[in-house]
Amino acid sequence: MIDAKPVLQTIALRKQYDMGKAKVEAVAGIDIMVRAGEFVALMGPSGCGKSTLLYMLGGMVAPTSGEVRIDGEDITKLSDSERTLIRRDKIGFVFQRFNLFPTLSALDNVKLAQEIQRWRNKTGRGDPNRASRLLERVGLAAKVDHKPYEMSIGEQQRVAIARALVNRPHILLADEPTGNLDTNNSARVMEVFTSLNAEFGQTMMVITHNPEVAAVAHRKIHMRDGLIVDEADAH
Amino acid sequence: MPSLVRANIFQRKTRAGITILAVAIEVTAVLLIVGLTNGTLDEVAGRMQAVGADIFVQPVGSSAILGLSSTTLREAIVDKLAQTEGVQAVAPIYFWSALVGGGAPVNAWGIDPRFERVGARLTYLEGRGLDWNSPPEAREMVIDRRFAAANNFSVGDRVAMLADDWEVVGIARAGIGARIYVRLTVLRELVGTPTRVHLVFVKAERLDRTGELAARIEAEVPGVQTTVLEEYSQTLGENIAGLNAFRIALSGIAVSLSFLVILLAMYTSIIERTREIGILKALGGSKTYIVLTIMQESMLLSLLGVIGGYVLGRLTAWGLTTAYPTLIITFTWDWTIYASALGVLGGFLGSFYPAIRAARQDPVRALRDE
């Protein structure tokens, strides 16, 4: 269910870090176009610039040069506050380490993202039942009141996925979402990703080292030394 | 209230408890400092006014705080005052700062039968009043109820004062004049100044002309100053140089301590929660959202501290006045509101910098924090 419309696009995107006197080019000029409903796997060795690229796509890292277009809007021209709003309204993040709030229950972790989205936002989508429906959808209906430390790591990652999706983001960015999971939990998480993509046309870009994860993506992008070295459609 | 604020308070109970306690102690300290100074001033003024006289006369240059000035008037001035037009009655007083019962010095007044003529009505709860006809060597003492309670004195007890042994002959209702009364002549003889007095109470013939009478006395009797008792409370406050500065300084110290504790608590909390702030930013939480979330948390803790401080202040005041019955602590609404505002201000200032610092964090670095 891939739409022709590009949701995410980068043009000559570069990121250079100053490490003392040395300059390290983490991303060395990348052009990517991701269409609505597409599931893209971003692969490559550690340190090749995948995470930097992902954080630039999410507006959390400012590029040295180039453009990041989300729904056609170049977010590199926006202020930090405006990029925060883009992130709030259009992007969902899933992290390798889940990044849940230890003091909140599964349901409250998901609702927190809604709370942030609704805060001073007249167009906020305030479906009060969406958080619990999503937790149900990822197989955690019985654990809504559990705190993260009361859940397995696989369950915690599924809470994080529900949180990333609760505000209906245009694009879901995931940084090695199965990196900390065993085979069974990885399979469950990937099943959630693929079904969300298939059923709802959720656009996704997932960083992974796992070939099984990459196998279910529509497209695989390989990076090395800050550049795309290979790009292939899976189907 | 955002779920995160609620969770942070209830899940981090020790930190929340310490912060609340810091604000509570600040509010308690301010309330007690002010309550004690106000209470003491009001009580002193009230006891002077309760004598029933309209004016008191002292040597010129004396402090309105009795006991701070050692200058005296000649006995002859008492007669001159009695003959002044518009004076109905006069009562000379000699006072002595007595160390009795091992506590703080307490004012003992030497009085004679004229004390009642200016309006003073001592009510005896136990025993009797001083016997004006007893021989000069008799050492009689009347004490008030608070002083008796503080020292466990009863009628018939022997009390050491001025290297002599005095018998408590009566316990009077508290609130009029001094805590200890003895005969004027006896006290002056013992101190060695048989013809001197410290002050003279004056009863005016006409209450509506008290001010006029005070001015006339100062004009006609050289070397004296007058204080109209109706204005004594205000005069007393004005005479205690730096009283407000003292209150403000101590309140400032209390606020500073509370501010520092809250700053430390919130700052360490922010450091501890660096990663969580990174998550909030990744979820699209704006700087304002993060600042307000942290501020809401500290404001809520401060409000709980203010309530706790009010309760703690009341309990401490009750404990102090029970243990030391001569202490008077007066809580006033204006200072209660002021102390509460200071408590909230301390919380606000203490959390502002940590909140700003949190909001400025780089989200990616924050997410990498271990």
Coordinates of N, CA, C and O in Angstrom, one line a residue, chain A residues 86-204:
Chain A
I86 N 7.2 19.5 14.8 CA 7.2 18.5 13.7 C 7.3 17.1 14.3 O 6.6 16.2 14.0
R87 N 8.3 17.0 15.2 CA 8.5 15.7 15.9 C 7.3 15.3 16.6 O 6.9 14.1 16.6
R88 N 6.7 16.2 17.3 CA 5.5 15.9 18.1 C 4.3 15.4 17.2 O 3.6 14.5 17.6
D89 N 4.1 16.1 16.1 CA 2.9 15.8 15.3 C 3.1 14.8 14.2 O 2.2 14.2 13.8
K90 N 4.4 14.7 13.7 CA 4.5 13.9 12.5 C 5.5 12.7 12.7 O 5.5 11.8 11.7
I91 N 6.2 12.6 13.8 CA 7.2 11.5 13.9 C 7.0 10.7 15.1 O 6.7 11.3 16.2
G92 N 7.2 9.4 15.0 CA 7.2 8.5 16.2 C 8.5 7.9 16.3 O 9.1 7.4 15.2
F93 N 9.1 7.8 17.4 CA 10.4 7.2 17.6 C 10.3 5.9 18.4 O 9.6 5.9 19.4
V94 N 11.1 4.9 18.0 CA 11.3 3.7 18.8 C 12.8 3.5 19.0 O 13.5 3.6 18.0
F95 N 13.2 3.3 20.2 CA 14.6 3.2 20.5 C 15.0 1.8 20.8 O 14.2 1.0 21.3
Q96 N 16.3 1.6 20.7 CA 16.8 0.2 21.0 C 16.6 0.0 22.5 O 16.3 -1.1 22.9
R97 N 16.8 1.0 23.3 CA 16.7 0.8 24.8 C 15.3 1.2 25.3 O 15.2 1.5 26.5
F98 N 14.4 1.2 24.5 CA 12.9 1.4 24.8 C 12.6 2.9 25.3 O 11.7 3.5 24.9
N99 N 13.5 3.3 26.3 CA 13.3 4.7 26.8 C 11.9 4.9 27.3 O 11.3 5.9 27.0
L100 N 11.4 4.0 28.2 CA 10.1 4.2 28.9 C 10.4 4.9 30.2 O 11.5 4.9 30.7
F101 N 9.4 5.6 30.7 CA 9.5 6.2 32.0 C 9.3 5.2 33.1 O 8.2 4.6 33.1
P102 N 10.3 4.9 33.9 CA 10.2 3.9 34.9 C 9.1 4.1 35.9 O 8.6 3.2 36.5
T103 N 8.7 5.4 36.1 CA 7.7 5.7 37.2 C 6.3 5.6 36.7 O 5.4 5.6 37.5
L104 N 6.2 5.4 35.4 CA 4.8 5.4 34.8 C 4.4 3.9 34.4 O 5.3 3.2 34.0
S105 N 3.1 3.7 34.4 CA 2.6 2.4 33.9 C 2.7 2.4 32.4 O 2.9 3.4 31.8
A106 N 2.5 1.2 31.9 CA 2.5 1.0 30.4 C 1.5 2.0 29.8 O 1.8 2.8 28.8
L107 N 0.3 2.1 30.3 CA -0.7 2.9 29.8 C -0.3 4.4 29.9 O -0.5 5.2 29.0
D108 N 0.2 4.8 31.1 CA 0.6 6.2 31.3 C 1.8 6.6 30.4 O 1.9 7.7 30.0
N109 N 2.7 5.6 30.1 CA 3.8 5.9 29.2 C 3.2 6.3 27.8 O 3.7 7.2 27.2
V110 N 2.2 5.5 27.4 CA 1.7 5.8 26.1 C 0.9 7.1 26.1 O 1.0 7.9 25.2
K111 N 0.1 7.3 27.2 CA -0.7 8.5 27.3 C 0.1 9.7 27.4 O -0.3 10.8 27.1
L112 N 1.4 9.6 27.9 CA 2.2 10.8 28.1 C 2.5 11.4 26.7 O 2.5 12.6 26.6
A113 N 2.7 10.6 25.7 CA 2.9 11.1 24.3 C 1.7 11.9 23.9 O 1.8 12.9 23.2
Q114 N 0.5 11.4 24.2 CA -0.8 12.1 23.9 C -0.8 13.4 24.6 O -1.3 14.4 24.1
E115 N -0.4 13.3 25.9 CA -0.5 14.5 26.8 C 0.4 15.6 26.1 O 0.0 16.8 26.1
I116 N 1.6 15.2 25.7 CA 2.5 16.2 25.1 C 1.9 16.7 23.8 O 2.0 17.9 23.5
Q117 N 1.3 15.8 23.0 CA 0.7 16.3 21.8 C -0.5 17.2 22.0 O -0.7 18.2 21.2
R118 N -1.3 17.0 23.0 CA -2.4 17.8 23.2 C -2.1 19.2 23.9 O -2.8 20.1 23.8
W119 N -0.9 19.2 24.5 CA -0.5 20.4 25.3 C -0.5 21.6 24.5 O 0.3 21.7 23.5
R120 N -1.3 22.6 24.8 CA -1.4 23.9 24.0 C -1.5 23.7 22.5 O -0.9 24.4 21.7
N121 N -2.2 22.6 22.1 CA -2.4 22.3 20.7 C -3.8 22.2 20.4 O -4.5 21.1 20.8
K122 N -4.4 23.1 19.7 CA -5.8 23.1 19.5 C -6.2 22.0 18.5 O -7.3 21.6 18.5
T123 N -5.2 21.6 17.7 CA -5.6 20.5 16.7 C -5.2 19.1 17.3 O -5.2 18.2 16.6
G124 N -4.9 19.1 18.6 CA -4.4 17.8 19.2 C -5.5 16.7 19.0 O -6.7 17.0 19.2
R125 N -5.0 15.5 18.7 CA -6.0 14.4 18.5 C -6.1 13.7 19.9 O -5.2 12.9 20.3
G126 N -7.2 14.0 20.5 CA -7.3 13.5 21.9 C -8.2 12.3 22.1 O -9.1 12.3 22.9
D127 N -8.0 11.2 21.3 CA -8.8 10.0 21.4 C -8.4 9.4 22.8 O -7.3 8.8 22.9
P128 N -9.2 9.4 23.8 CA -8.8 8.9 25.1 C -8.6 7.4 25.2 O -8.0 6.9 26.0
N129 N -9.2 6.7 24.2 CA -9.1 5.2 24.3 C -8.0 4.7 23.4 O -7.8 3.5 23.3
R130 N -7.4 5.6 22.6 CA -6.4 5.1 21.6 C -5.2 4.4 22.3 O -4.7 3.4 21.8
A131 N -4.8 4.9 23.4 CA -3.6 4.4 24.1 C -3.9 2.9 24.5 O -3.1 2.0 24.3
S132 N -5.0 2.7 25.1 CA -5.3 1.3 25.6 C -5.6 0.4 24.4 O -5.2 -0.8 24.4
R133 N -6.2 1.0 23.3 CA -6.4 0.1 22.1 C -5.1 -0.3 21.5 O -4.9 -1.4 21.1
L134 N -4.2 0.6 21.5 CA -2.9 0.3 20.9 C -2.1 -0.8 21.7 O -1.5 -1.7 21.2
L135 N -2.2 -0.6 23.0 CA -1.6 -1.6 23.9 C -2.2 -3.0 23.7 O -1.5 -4.0 23.7
E136 N -3.5 -3.0 23.5 CA -4.2 -4.2 23.2 C -3.7 -4.8 21.8 O -3.5 -6.0 21.7
R137 N -3.5 -3.8 20.9 CA -3.1 -4.2 19.5 C -1.7 -4.9 19.5 O -1.5 -5.8 18.8
V138 N -0.8 -4.4 20.5 CA 0.5 -5.0 20.5 C 0.5 -6.2 21.6 O 1.6 -6.6 21.9
G139 N -0.6 -6.6 22.0 CA -0.7 -7.8 22.8 C -0.4 -7.6 24.3 O 0.0 -8.5 25.0
L140 N -0.7 -6.3 24.8 CA -0.4 -6.0 26.2 C -1.7 -5.6 27.0 O -1.6 -4.8 27.9
A141 N -2.8 -6.1 26.5 CA -4.1 -5.6 27.2 C -4.1 -5.9 28.7 O -4.6 -5.2 29.5
A142 N -3.4 -7.0 29.0 CA -3.4 -7.4 30.4 C -2.4 -6.7 31.3 O -2.3 -6.9 32.5
K143 N -1.5 -5.9 30.6 CA -0.4 -5.3 31.3 C -0.4 -3.8 31.3 O 0.6 -3.2 31.5
V144 N -1.6 -3.2 31.1 CA -1.6 -1.8 31.0 C -1.2 -1.1 32.2 O -0.6 0.0 32.2
D145 N -1.4 -1.7 33.4 CA -1.1 -1.0 34.7 C 0.3 -1.4 35.2 O 0.7 -1.0 36.3
H146 N 1.0 -2.2 34.4 CA 2.3 -2.7 34.9 C 3.4 -1.6 34.6 O 3.3 -0.9 33.6
K147 N 4.3 -1.5 35.5 CA 5.4 -0.5 35.3 C 6.5 -1.3 34.5 O 6.5 -2.5 34.4
P148 N 7.3 -0.5 33.8 CA 8.3 -1.1 32.9 C 9.1 -2.3 33.6 O 9.3 -3.3 33.0
Y149 N 9.5 -2.1 34.8 CA 10.3 -3.1 35.5 C 9.5 -4.4 35.8 O 10.1 -5.4 36.2
E150 N 8.2 -4.3 35.6 CA 7.4 -5.5 35.9 C 7.1 -6.2 34.5 O 6.3 -7.2 34.5
M151 N 7.7 -5.8 33.5 CA 7.5 -6.4 32.2 C 8.8 -6.9 31.6 O 9.9 -6.5 31.9
S152 N 8.6 -7.8 30.6 CA 9.8 -8.4 30.0 C 10.3 -7.3 29.0 O 9.6 -6.3 28.6
I153 N 11.6 -7.5 28.5 CA 12.1 -6.5 27.6 C 11.3 -6.4 26.3 O 11.2 -5.4 25.7
G154 N 10.8 -7.6 25.8 CA 10.0 -7.6 24.6 C 8.7 -6.8 24.8 O 8.3 -6.0 23.9
E155 N 8.1 -7.0 26.0 CA 6.9 -6.2 26.3 C 7.2 -4.7 26.4 O 6.4 -3.9 25.9
Q156 N 8.3 -4.4 27.0 CA 8.7 -3.0 27.1 C 8.8 -2.3 25.7 O 8.4 -1.2 25.5
Q157 N 9.4 -3.1 24.8 CA 9.6 -2.5 23.4 C 8.2 -2.4 22.7 O 8.0 -1.4 22.0
R158 N 7.3 -3.3 23.0 CA 6.0 -3.1 22.4 C 5.2 -1.9 23.0 O 4.5 -1.3 22.3
V159 N 5.5 -1.6 24.3 CA 4.9 -0.4 24.9 C 5.5 0.8 24.2 O 4.8 1.8 23.8
A160 N 6.8 0.7 23.9 CA 7.4 1.9 23.2 C 6.9 2.1 21.8 O 6.7 3.2 21.3
I161 N 6.5 1.0 21.1 CA 6.0 1.1 19.8 C 4.6 1.7 19.9 O 4.2 2.6 19.1
A162 N 3.8 1.2 20.9 CA 2.4 1.8 21.1 C 2.6 3.3 21.3 O 1.8 4.1 20.8
R163 N 3.5 3.7 22.1 CA 3.7 5.1 22.4 C 4.1 5.9 21.2 O 3.6 7.0 21.0
A164 N 5.0 5.3 20.3 CA 5.4 6.0 19.1 C 4.3 6.2 18.2 O 4.3 7.1 17.4
L165 N 3.2 5.3 18.2 CA 2.2 5.4 17.3 C 0.9 6.1 17.8 O 0.0 6.4 17.0
V166 N 0.9 6.4 19.0 CA -0.4 6.9 19.6 C -0.9 8.2 19.0 O -2.1 8.5 18.9
N167 N 0.0 9.0 18.5 CA -0.4 10.3 17.9 C -0.5 10.2 16.4 O -0.5 11.3 15.8
R168 N -0.6 9.0 15.9 CA -0.8 8.8 14.4 C 0.3 9.5 13.7 O 0.0 10.4 12.8
P169 N 1.6 9.2 13.9 CA 2.7 9.9 13.2 C 2.7 9.6 11.7 O 2.3 8.5 11.3
H170 N 3.2 10.5 10.9 CA 3.3 10.3 9.5 C 4.4 9.2 9.2 O 4.3 8.5 8.3
I171 N 5.4 9.3 10.0 CA 6.5 8.3 9.8 C 7.0 7.8 11.2 O 7.0 8.6 12.2
L172 N 7.3 6.5 11.2 CA 7.9 5.9 12.4 C 9.3 5.7 12.2 O 9.7 5.0 11.2
L173 N 10.2 6.2 13.1 CA 11.6 6.0 12.9 C 12.0 5.1 14.1 O 11.7 5.4 15.3
A174 N 12.7 4.0 13.8 CA 13.1 3.0 14.8 C 14.6 2.8 14.8 O 15.1 2.5 13.7
D175 N 15.3 2.9 15.9 CA 16.7 2.7 16.0 C 17.0 1.4 16.6 O 16.9 1.3 17.8
E176 N 17.3 0.4 15.8 CA 17.5 -0.9 16.2 C 16.5 -1.4 17.3 O 16.9 -1.7 18.4
P177 N 15.3 -1.5 16.9 CA 14.2 -1.8 17.9 C 14.3 -3.2 18.4 O 13.8 -3.6 19.5
T178 N 15.0 -4.1 17.7 CA 15.2 -5.5 18.2 C 16.6 -5.8 18.7 O 16.9 -6.9 19.0
G179 N 17.4 -4.7 18.8 CA 18.8 -4.9 19.1 C 19.0 -5.5 20.5 O 20.0 -6.1 20.7
N180 N 18.1 -5.3 21.4 CA 18.2 -5.8 22.7 C 17.3 -7.0 23.0 O 17.2 -7.5 24.1
L181 N 16.7 -7.5 21.9 CA 15.7 -8.5 22.2 C 16.2 -9.9 21.7 O 17.1 -10.0 20.8
D182 N 15.7 -11.0 22.3 CA 16.0 -12.3 21.9 C 15.2 -12.6 20.6 O 14.4 -11.8 20.2
T183 N 15.4 -13.8 20.1 CA 14.8 -14.2 18.8 C 13.3 -14.1 18.9 O 12.6 -13.5 18.0
N184 N 12.7 -14.7 19.9 CA 11.2 -14.7 20.0 C 10.6 -13.3 20.1 O 9.7 -13.0 19.4
N185 N 11.3 -12.5 21.0 CA 10.7 -11.1 21.2 C 11.0 -10.3 19.9 O 10.1 -9.5 19.6
S186 N 12.1 -10.5 19.2 CA 12.4 -9.8 18.0 C 11.2 -10.2 17.0 O 10.7 -9.3 16.3
A187 N 10.9 -11.4 16.9 CA 9.9 -11.9 16.0 C 8.5 -11.2 16.3 O 7.8 -10.7 15.4
R188 N 8.2 -11.1 17.6 CA 6.9 -10.5 17.9 C 6.9 -9.0 17.6 O 5.9 -8.5 17.1
V189 N 8.0 -8.3 17.9 CA 8.1 -6.9 17.6 C 8.0 -6.7 16.1 O 7.3 -5.8 15.6
M190 N 8.7 -7.5 15.3 CA 8.7 -7.3 13.8 C 7.3 -7.7 13.3 O 6.8 -7.0 12.3
E191 N 6.6 -8.6 14.0 CA 5.2 -8.9 13.5 C 4.3 -7.7 13.7 O 3.5 -7.4 12.9
V192 N 4.6 -7.0 14.8 CA 3.8 -5.8 15.1 C 4.1 -4.7 14.0 O 3.2 -4.1 13.4
F193 N 5.4 -4.6 13.7 CA 5.8 -3.6 12.7 C 5.1 -3.9 11.3 O 4.5 -3.1 10.7
T194 N 5.3 -5.2 10.9 CA 4.8 -5.5 9.6 C 3.3 -5.4 9.5 O 2.7 -4.9 8.5
S195 N 2.6 -5.8 10.6 CA 1.1 -5.8 10.5 C 0.6 -4.3 10.6 O -0.3 -4.0 9.9
L196 N 1.3 -3.4 11.3 CA 0.9 -2.0 11.3 C 1.1 -1.4 9.9 O 0.3 -0.6 9.5
N197 N 2.2 -1.8 9.3 CA 2.5 -1.3 8.0 C 1.5 -1.8 7.0 O 1.0 -1.0 6.2
A198 N 1.2 -3.1 7.1 CA 0.3 -3.7 6.1 C -1.2 -3.2 6.3 O -1.9 -2.8 5.4
E199 N -1.6 -3.1 7.6 CA -3.0 -2.7 7.9 C -3.2 -1.2 7.8 O -4.3 -0.8 7.3
F200 N -2.3 -0.5 8.3 CA -2.6 1.0 8.3 C -1.7 1.8 7.4 O -1.8 3.0 7.4
G201 N -0.8 1.1 6.6 CA 0.0 1.9 5.7 C 1.0 2.8 6.4 O 1.4 3.9 5.9
Q202 N 1.4 2.4 7.6 CA 2.3 3.2 8.4 C 3.7 3.2 7.8 O 4.3 2.2 7.5
T203 N 4.2 4.4 7.5 CA 5.5 4.6 6.9 C 6.5 4.4 8.0 O 6.4 4.9 9.1
M204 N 7.6 3.6 7.6 CA 8.6 3.3 8.6 C 10.0 3.3 8.1 O 10.2 2.9 7.0

